[in-house]
């Protein structure tokens, strides 16, 4: 998004050519958000507003797209299950930290999430062929793993005779071919080679099975860790909803199978199955609505009180998680502090290591000349003193040939304490800023130093 907005048609300056990542990803989502945000970014550039606010703009716009897709789903929940279910759907979604946290992150999963939410709303509406088309666009363009959701939903529609096999094949194949043509055309230009990004992702993850190189979890991790942490009170409620309201069963079963199928992949992350959460929240809202309606009946009143308590606990957990996340971007804060400390016009080269880059550093945070940046990987600590970097931002406390100038703390853990509030966040030094000792201009500045 940064490169589209600031480098426009000068593709040779784009970051992905130097740092392509493990697998290529499509530019289509980035183009959509960049085009929509370009008027605001253009005005900010005229007014010489810092680039960081362009980052805020594109993130807000992406979150609006995600929330709009959730709104479409909310409207259909109201029409199909009633106003009370709609209210609880909104409440349950609002107190879940992870879903809203991810909603503005520029990841292929989030672009796909918007289309999955659209597919759910079309499914509730009865537009079954359009449901399949939305999932195909999400799978072909943004996340090939959506095929694991498309399969169970498509099979459900066929078995229930909601669509005919001939119609499904005709619409799905034509949609897939159009999407393949569009993504190959655009991404081949941007990546400078003939390319269908999601096919390469599918080959890398499924055929070569190399995703496990980035860590593995047990087969039950989604059900015993990821979903409970992300859904909170909605997790047990969604199970109850299936028992209390049979109308949700045909919708829940395919989504449940999607998570089961994905559990076979050793490498697991919440974002891979985040598309299942909105549907699970619908089921949870039906259970919450039933408990609310029966709150004055014997036996039900205790369950209703327990549900209210669980709502409060979930809200408190999300508040703590929010604060932890807020303090989890030391790399971004370190780069900002470095820019503020050195205002000289002398050319400066900053090396940013992988940890710093993953903890808040963005190209939107980079300044123009005289600042230059390097994210070169696999440089040993001993090799840094032979390189002519002006500053280093990394996770090492000391490096030969460089002086530690300051540190930036980041979230470490939550600590219980015998007072109000009972929880406190423990922070510790995460990113260290180093200056080249061969540069006297750096040493002459007033740095806070490192503990």
Coordinates of C-alpha atoms in Angstrom, one line a residue:
X1 CA 0.0 0.0 0.0
X2 CA 2.9 2.4 0.8
X3 CA 4.6 1.7 -2.5
X4 CA 1.4 2.1 -4.5
X5 CA 0.6 5.4 -2.8
X6 CA 4.1 6.9 -2.8
X7 CA 6.0 5.2 -5.7
X8 CA 2.9 4.8 -8.0
X9 CA 4.1 3.3 -11.4
X10 CA 7.9 3.2 -10.4
X11 CA 7.7 -0.5 -9.6
X12 CA 11.5 -0.8 -9.5
X13 CA 11.3 1.0 -6.1
X14 CA 8.8 -1.3 -4.6
X15 CA 9.8 -3.1 -1.4
X16 CA 8.6 -6.6 -2.5
X17 CA 11.2 -6.9 -5.2
X18 CA 14.0 -6.7 -2.6
X19 CA 12.1 -8.6 0.1
X20 CA 9.7 -10.9 -1.6
X21 CA 8.8 -12.9 1.4
X22 CA 8.4 -16.7 1.6
X23 CA 5.6 -16.8 -1.0
X24 CA 4.2 -14.1 -3.3
X25 CA 0.8 -12.5 -2.5
X26 CA -1.6 -10.7 -4.6
X27 CA -1.6 -6.9 -5.1
X28 CA -5.3 -6.7 -5.7
X29 CA -6.4 -6.0 -2.1
X30 CA -3.6 -3.4 -1.7
X31 CA -4.7 -1.7 -4.9
X32 CA -8.4 -1.5 -3.8
X33 CA -7.5 0.1 -0.4
X34 CA -4.9 2.4 -1.9
X35 CA -7.2 3.7 -4.6
X36 CA -9.9 4.4 -2.0
X37 CA -7.5 6.1 0.4
X38 CA -5.6 8.0 -2.3
X39 CA -7.6 11.3 -2.1
X40 CA -7.0 11.6 1.7
X41 CA -3.3 10.7 1.3
X42 CA -3.0 13.2 -1.5
X43 CA -4.3 16.0 0.7
X44 CA -2.1 15.0 3.5
X45 CA 1.0 15.1 1.3
X46 CA 0.0 18.6 0.1
X47 CA -0.2 19.7 3.7
X48 CA 3.1 17.9 4.5
X49 CA 1.4 15.7 7.1
X50 CA 3.8 12.9 8.4
X51 CA 3.5 9.6 6.5
X52 CA 2.5 7.8 9.6
X53 CA -1.0 9.3 9.2
X54 CA -1.2 7.7 5.8
X55 CA -0.7 4.3 7.5
X56 CA -3.6 5.2 9.9
X57 CA -5.7 6.1 6.9
X58 CA -5.3 2.8 5.0
X59 CA -5.7 0.8 8.2
X60 CA -8.9 2.6 9.1
X61 CA -10.2 2.1 5.5
X62 CA -9.5 -1.6 5.6
X63 CA -11.2 -1.9 9.0
X64 CA -14.2 -0.1 7.5
X65 CA -14.4 -2.7 4.7
X66 CA -14.2 -5.5 7.3
X67 CA -16.9 -3.9 9.5
X68 CA -19.1 -3.2 6.5
X69 CA -19.0 -6.9 5.7
X70 CA -19.9 -7.7 9.4
X71 CA -22.8 -5.2 9.1
X72 CA -24.1 -7.1 6.0
X73 CA -24.0 -10.3 8.1
X74 CA -25.7 -8.5 11.1
X75 CA -28.6 -7.4 8.9
X76 CA -29.2 -11.0 7.7
X77 CA -28.9 -12.3 11.3
X78 CA -31.7 -9.9 12.2
X79 CA -33.9 -11.0 9.3
X80 CA -33.4 -14.7 9.9
X81 CA -33.2 -15.0 13.7
X82 CA -34.7 -11.8 15.1
X83 CA -33.7 -8.5 16.7
X84 CA -32.4 -10.1 20.0
X85 CA -30.1 -12.4 18.2
X86 CA -28.8 -9.4 16.2
X87 CA -28.1 -7.4 19.5
X88 CA -26.2 -10.3 21.1
X89 CA -24.3 -10.9 17.8
X90 CA -23.1 -7.3 18.0
X91 CA -22.2 -7.5 21.7
X92 CA -20.3 -10.7 21.4
X93 CA -18.3 -9.4 18.4
X94 CA -17.6 -6.1 20.1
X95 CA -16.0 -7.7 23.2
X96 CA -13.8 -10.0 21.3
X97 CA -10.3 -8.4 21.0
X98 CA -8.8 -10.5 18.3
X99 CA -11.4 -10.2 15.6
X100 CA -11.5 -6.4 15.7
X101 CA -7.7 -6.3 16.2
X102 CA -7.2 -8.2 12.9
X103 CA -9.9 -6.3 11.1
X104 CA -7.5 -3.5 10.0
X105 CA -4.4 -5.6 9.5
X106 CA -3.4 -5.6 5.7
X107 CA -3.2 -9.4 5.4
X108 CA -4.6 -11.7 2.7
X109 CA -6.6 -13.4 5.5
X110 CA -8.5 -10.1 6.2
X111 CA -9.3 -9.4 2.6
X112 CA -10.6 -12.9 2.5
X113 CA -12.5 -12.4 5.7
X114 CA -14.5 -9.6 4.2
X115 CA -15.6 -11.9 1.3
X116 CA -16.3 -14.8 3.7
X117 CA -18.6 -12.5 5.8
X118 CA -20.3 -11.4 2.5
X119 CA -20.7 -15.1 1.7
X120 CA -22.3 -15.8 5.1
X121 CA -24.8 -13.0 4.6
X122 CA -25.7 -14.2 1.1
X123 CA -26.1 -17.7 2.5
X124 CA -28.5 -16.5 5.1
X125 CA -30.3 -14.5 2.5
X126 CA -30.8 -17.6 0.3
X127 CA -28.5 -16.4 -2.6
X128 CA -26.7 -19.7 -2.7
X129 CA -24.9 -19.4 -6.0
X130 CA -23.6 -15.9 -5.0
X131 CA -22.4 -17.5 -1.8
X132 CA -20.2 -19.9 -3.7
X133 CA -19.0 -17.1 -6.0
X134 CA -17.9 -14.9 -3.1
X135 CA -15.9 -17.9 -1.6
X136 CA -14.3 -18.6 -4.9
X137 CA -13.1 -15.0 -5.3
X138 CA -11.7 -15.2 -1.7
X139 CA -10.0 -18.5 -2.4
X140 CA -8.6 -17.8 -5.9
X141 CA -7.4 -14.3 -5.2
X142 CA -6.6 -13.9 -1.5
X143 CA -6.4 -17.2 0.4
X144 CA -6.3 -20.6 -1.3
X145 CA -7.2 -22.3 2.0
X146 CA -10.8 -20.9 1.6
X147 CA -11.3 -24.0 -0.5
X148 CA -11.6 -25.9 2.8
X149 CA -14.6 -23.7 3.6
X150 CA -16.0 -23.7 0.1
X151 CA -16.0 -27.5 -0.1
X152 CA -18.2 -28.2 3.0
X153 CA -20.6 -25.3 2.2
X154 CA -20.9 -26.4 -1.4
X155 CA -21.6 -30.0 -0.4
X156 CA -24.2 -28.8 2.1
X157 CA -26.0 -26.8 -0.6
X158 CA -25.9 -29.7 -3.0
X159 CA -27.1 -32.3 -0.5
X160 CA -30.0 -30.0 0.6
X161 CA -30.8 -29.4 -3.1
X162 CA -30.4 -25.6 -2.6
X163 CA -28.4 -25.6 -5.9
X164 CA -28.1 -28.0 -8.7
X165 CA -24.8 -29.6 -9.6
X166 CA -24.9 -28.2 -13.2
X167 CA -25.6 -24.6 -12.0
X168 CA -22.9 -24.8 -9.3
X169 CA -20.3 -26.1 -11.8
X170 CA -21.2 -23.4 -14.4
X171 CA -21.1 -20.5 -12.0
X172 CA -18.1 -21.6 -10.0
X173 CA -15.9 -22.5 -13.0
X174 CA -16.7 -19.2 -14.8
X175 CA -16.0 -17.2 -11.6
X176 CA -12.8 -19.0 -11.0
X177 CA -11.5 -18.5 -14.5
X178 CA -12.3 -14.8 -14.4
X179 CA -10.5 -14.4 -11.1
X180 CA -7.5 -16.4 -12.2
X181 CA -7.2 -14.2 -15.3
X182 CA -7.4 -11.0 -13.3
X183 CA -4.9 -12.0 -10.6
X184 CA -2.5 -13.5 -13.1
X185 CA -2.6 -10.3 -15.2
X186 CA -2.2 -7.8 -12.3
X187 CA 0.3 -9.8 -10.2
X188 CA 2.5 -10.9 -13.2
X189 CA 3.0 -7.2 -13.9
X190 CA 3.8 -6.4 -10.3
X191 CA 6.0 -9.4 -9.6
X192 CA 7.7 -9.2 -13.0
X193 CA 7.1 -12.9 -13.9
X194 CA 4.1 -15.0 -14.9
X195 CA 2.4 -15.7 -11.6
X196 CA -0.8 -16.9 -9.9
X197 CA 0.1 -16.1 -6.3
X198 CA -2.3 -18.4 -4.5
X199 CA -1.3 -21.4 -6.6
X200 CA 2.3 -21.0 -5.4
X201 CA 1.0 -20.7 -1.9
X202 CA -1.0 -23.9 -2.3
X203 CA 2.0 -25.6 -3.7
X204 CA 4.2 -24.4 -0.9
X205 CA 1.9 -25.3 1.9
X206 CA 0.1 -28.4 0.7
X207 CA 2.4 -30.1 -1.9
X208 CA 5.8 -29.2 -0.4
X209 CA 4.3 -29.0 3.2
X210 CA 6.9 -26.4 4.1
X211 CA 4.7 -24.2 6.3
X212 CA 5.7 -26.3 9.3
X213 CA 9.1 -24.7 9.1
X214 CA 7.5 -21.7 10.8
X215 CA 6.4 -23.7 13.8
X216 CA 3.8 -26.4 14.6
X217 CA 1.0 -26.9 17.1
X218 CA -1.0 -30.0 18.1
X219 CA -4.0 -31.1 16.1
X220 CA -6.5 -29.8 18.7
X221 CA -4.8 -26.3 19.1
X222 CA -7.6 -24.4 17.3
X223 CA -10.3 -25.9 19.5
X224 CA -8.4 -25.8 22.8
X225 CA -6.4 -22.5 22.5
X226 CA -7.1 -20.3 19.5
X227 CA -10.9 -20.3 19.5
X228 CA -11.3 -20.1 23.3
X229 CA -8.9 -17.1 23.5
X230 CA -10.4 -15.3 20.6
X231 CA -14.1 -16.0 21.1
X232 CA -14.2 -15.9 25.0
X233 CA -17.8 -16.2 26.3
X234 CA -19.0 -16.9 22.7
X235 CA -17.1 -20.1 22.6
X236 CA -19.2 -22.2 25.0
X237 CA -22.3 -20.3 23.9
X238 CA -21.8 -21.3 20.3
X239 CA -21.9 -25.0 21.3
X240 CA -25.1 -24.4 23.3
X241 CA -26.6 -22.5 20.4
X242 CA -26.4 -25.6 18.2
X243 CA -28.4 -27.6 20.9
X244 CA -31.0 -24.9 21.5
X245 CA -31.7 -23.8 17.9
X246 CA -31.7 -26.3 15.1
X247 CA -31.9 -23.6 12.5
X248 CA -28.2 -22.9 12.9
X249 CA -27.0 -26.5 12.5
X250 CA -26.9 -26.5 8.7
X251 CA -24.7 -23.4 8.8
X252 CA -22.5 -24.3 11.7
X253 CA -21.6 -27.8 10.5
X254 CA -19.7 -26.8 7.3
X255 CA -17.8 -24.1 9.2
X256 CA -17.0 -26.6 12.0
X257 CA -15.7 -29.0 9.3
X258 CA -13.5 -26.1 7.9
X259 CA -11.7 -25.8 11.2
X260 CA -11.4 -29.6 11.5
X261 CA -9.9 -29.9 8.1
X262 CA -7.5 -27.0 8.7
X263 CA -6.4 -28.6 12.0
X264 CA -4.5 -31.2 9.9
X265 CA -2.0 -28.6 8.8
X266 CA 0.8 -28.6 11.4
X267 CA 1.5 -24.9 11.2
X268 CA -1.3 -23.1 12.9
X269 CA -2.3 -19.4 13.4
X270 CA -5.5 -17.8 14.5
X271 CA -5.7 -15.8 11.3
X272 CA -6.0 -18.9 9.2
X273 CA -9.4 -19.8 10.7
X274 CA -10.6 -16.3 11.6
X275 CA -13.3 -16.6 9.0
X276 CA -15.1 -19.2 11.2
X277 CA -15.5 -16.8 14.1
X278 CA -18.4 -14.7 12.7
X279 CA -20.5 -17.8 12.1
X280 CA -19.7 -19.2 15.5
X281 CA -20.8 -15.8 17.0
X282 CA -24.2 -16.2 15.3
X283 CA -24.7 -19.5 17.0
X284 CA -23.6 -18.0 20.3
X285 CA -26.0 -15.1 19.9
X286 CA -28.9 -17.6 19.5
X287 CA -27.9 -19.2 22.8
X288 CA -27.6 -15.9 24.6
X289 CA -31.0 -14.8 23.2
X290 CA -32.6 -18.0 24.5
X291 CA -31.0 -17.5 28.0
X292 CA -32.2 -13.9 28.0
X293 CA -35.8 -14.8 27.1
X294 CA -35.9 -17.5 29.8
X295 CA -34.0 -15.5 32.5
X296 CA -37.0 -15.4 34.9
X297 CA -37.6 -19.2 34.9
X298 CA -36.3 -21.5 37.5
X299 CA -32.9 -23.0 36.6
X300 CA -32.5 -20.6 33.6
X301 CA -32.0 -17.6 35.9
X302 CA -28.7 -19.1 37.3
X303 CA -27.5 -19.8 33.8
X304 CA -28.4 -16.2 32.8
X305 CA -26.4 -14.8 35.7
X306 CA -23.4 -17.0 34.8
X307 CA -23.6 -15.7 31.2
X308 CA -23.6 -12.1 32.4
X309 CA -20.5 -12.8 34.6
X310 CA -18.8 -14.4 31.6
X311 CA -19.6 -11.3 29.5
X312 CA -17.8 -9.2 32.1
X313 CA -14.8 -11.5 32.4
X314 CA -14.5 -11.5 28.6
X315 CA -14.7 -7.7 28.5
X316 CA -11.9 -7.5 31.2
X317 CA -9.8 -10.0 29.3
X318 CA -10.1 -8.0 26.1
X319 CA -9.2 -4.8 27.9
X320 CA -6.0 -6.4 29.3
X321 CA -5.2 -7.9 25.8
X322 CA -5.7 -4.5 24.3
X323 CA -3.2 -2.9 26.7
X324 CA -0.7 -5.7 26.1
X325 CA -1.0 -5.2 22.3
X326 CA -0.7 -1.4 22.7
X327 CA 2.7 -2.0 24.3
X328 CA 3.8 -4.7 21.9
X329 CA 5.3 -2.4 19.1
X330 CA 8.7 -1.4 20.5
X331 CA 10.3 -1.4 17.0
X332 CA 7.9 1.3 15.8
X333 CA 8.6 3.4 18.9
X334 CA 12.3 2.9 18.6
X335 CA 12.4 4.2 15.0
X336 CA 10.3 7.2 16.0
X337 CA 12.6 8.0 18.9
X338 CA 15.6 7.7 16.6
X339 CA 14.1 10.2 14.1
X340 CA 13.4 12.7 16.8
X341 CA 16.8 12.4 18.4
X342 CA 18.9 13.1 15.2
X343 CA 17.8 16.0 13.1
X344 CA 21.1 16.5 11.3
X345 CA 21.1 16.7 7.5
X346 CA 24.0 14.2 7.3
X347 CA 23.1 11.0 5.5
X348 CA 22.3 8.1 7.9
X349 CA 21.9 4.4 7.3
X350 CA 19.7 2.5 9.8
X351 CA 19.8 -1.3 9.9
X352 CA 16.5 -2.9 11.1
X353 CA 16.6 -6.5 12.1
X354 CA 13.7 -9.0 11.7
X355 CA 12.4 -8.7 15.3
X356 CA 12.3 -4.9 15.0
X357 CA 10.6 -5.0 11.6
X358 CA 7.9 -7.4 13.0
X359 CA 7.2 -5.2 16.0
X360 CA 5.9 -2.0 14.6
X361 CA 8.3 -0.8 11.8
X362 CA 6.5 0.0 8.6
X363 CA 7.6 1.8 5.4
X364 CA 5.0 4.4 6.4
X365 CA 7.2 5.1 9.4
X366 CA 10.3 5.8 7.3
X367 CA 11.6 9.3 6.6
X368 CA 12.9 10.7 3.4
X369 CA 16.5 11.7 2.7
X370 CA 18.9 11.9 4.6
X371 CA 17.5 8.8 6.2
X372 CA 18.2 5.4 4.5
X373 CA 17.1 2.0 5.7
X374 CA 18.4 -1.6 5.4
X375 CA 16.5 -4.8 6.3
X376 CA 19.3 -7.1 5.1
X377 CA 19.0 -10.4 6.8
X378 CA 21.5 -13.0 8.0
X379 CA 24.1 -10.5 9.2
X380 CA 26.1 -12.0 12.1
X381 CA 26.7 -9.8 15.2
X382 CA 30.5 -9.9 14.5
X383 CA 29.9 -8.6 10.9
X384 CA 28.2 -5.4 12.0
X385 CA 31.4 -3.7 13.0
X386 CA 32.7 -4.2 9.5
X387 CA 29.6 -2.6 8.0
X388 CA 29.1 1.2 7.8
X389 CA 25.7 1.4 9.4
X390 CA 25.0 4.6 11.3
X391 CA 22.4 3.1 13.6
X392 CA 21.2 -0.4 14.4
X393 CA 17.8 -1.3 15.7
X394 CA 17.8 -4.9 17.0
X395 CA 17.2 -7.2 20.0
X396 CA 20.9 -7.4 21.1
X397 CA 22.1 -5.5 24.2
X398 CA 25.7 -5.0 23.0
X399 CA 27.4 -5.1 19.6
X400 CA 31.1 -4.6 19.0
X401 CA 31.9 -1.3 17.4
X402 CA 28.6 0.3 18.4
X403 CA 27.4 2.1 21.5
X404 CA 24.0 1.3 23.0
X405 CA 22.1 4.6 22.8
X406 CA 18.7 3.8 24.3
X407 CA 16.2 0.9 24.7
X408 CA 12.5 0.6 24.2
X409 CA 10.4 -1.6 26.5
X410 CA 7.8 -4.0 25.2
X411 CA 5.1 -6.2 26.8
X412 CA 6.5 -9.3 28.5
X413 CA 3.8 -10.8 30.7
X414 CA 0.8 -10.1 33.0
X415 CA 1.4 -10.1 36.8
X416 CA -1.2 -10.6 39.5
X417 CA -1.0 -8.1 42.4
X418 CA -2.9 -7.8 45.7
X419 CA -4.5 -4.4 44.9
X420 CA -6.8 -2.7 42.5
X421 CA -6.5 -3.3 39.6
X422 CA -5.5 -6.9 40.3
X423 CA -3.5 -7.2 37.1
X424 CA -0.5 -5.3 35.9
X425 CA 1.5 -5.4 32.7
X426 CA 5.2 -6.3 33.0
X427 CA 7.4 -4.7 30.4
X428 CA 11.1 -5.3 29.7
X429 CA 13.7 -4.0 27.1
X430 CA 12.9 -5.4 23.7
X431 CA 14.6 -3.2 21.1
X432 CA 18.0 -1.7 21.5
X433 CA 19.3 1.3 19.4
X434 CA 23.0 1.3 18.7
X435 CA 25.2 4.1 17.2
X436 CA 28.4 3.6 15.2
X437 CA 31.3 4.5 17.5
X438 CA 33.4 5.7 14.5
X439 CA 30.9 8.5 14.0
X440 CA 31.7 11.4 16.4
X441 CA 28.5 13.3 15.5
X442 CA 26.5 10.4 17.0
X443 CA 28.4 10.3 20.2
X444 CA 28.0 14.1 20.6
X445 CA 24.2 13.8 20.9
X446 CA 22.5 13.5 24.2
X447 CA 21.3 9.9 24.4
X448 CA 19.6 8.4 27.5
X449 CA 21.8 5.3 27.4
X450 CA 21.0 1.7 28.2
X451 CA 20.5 0.1 31.6

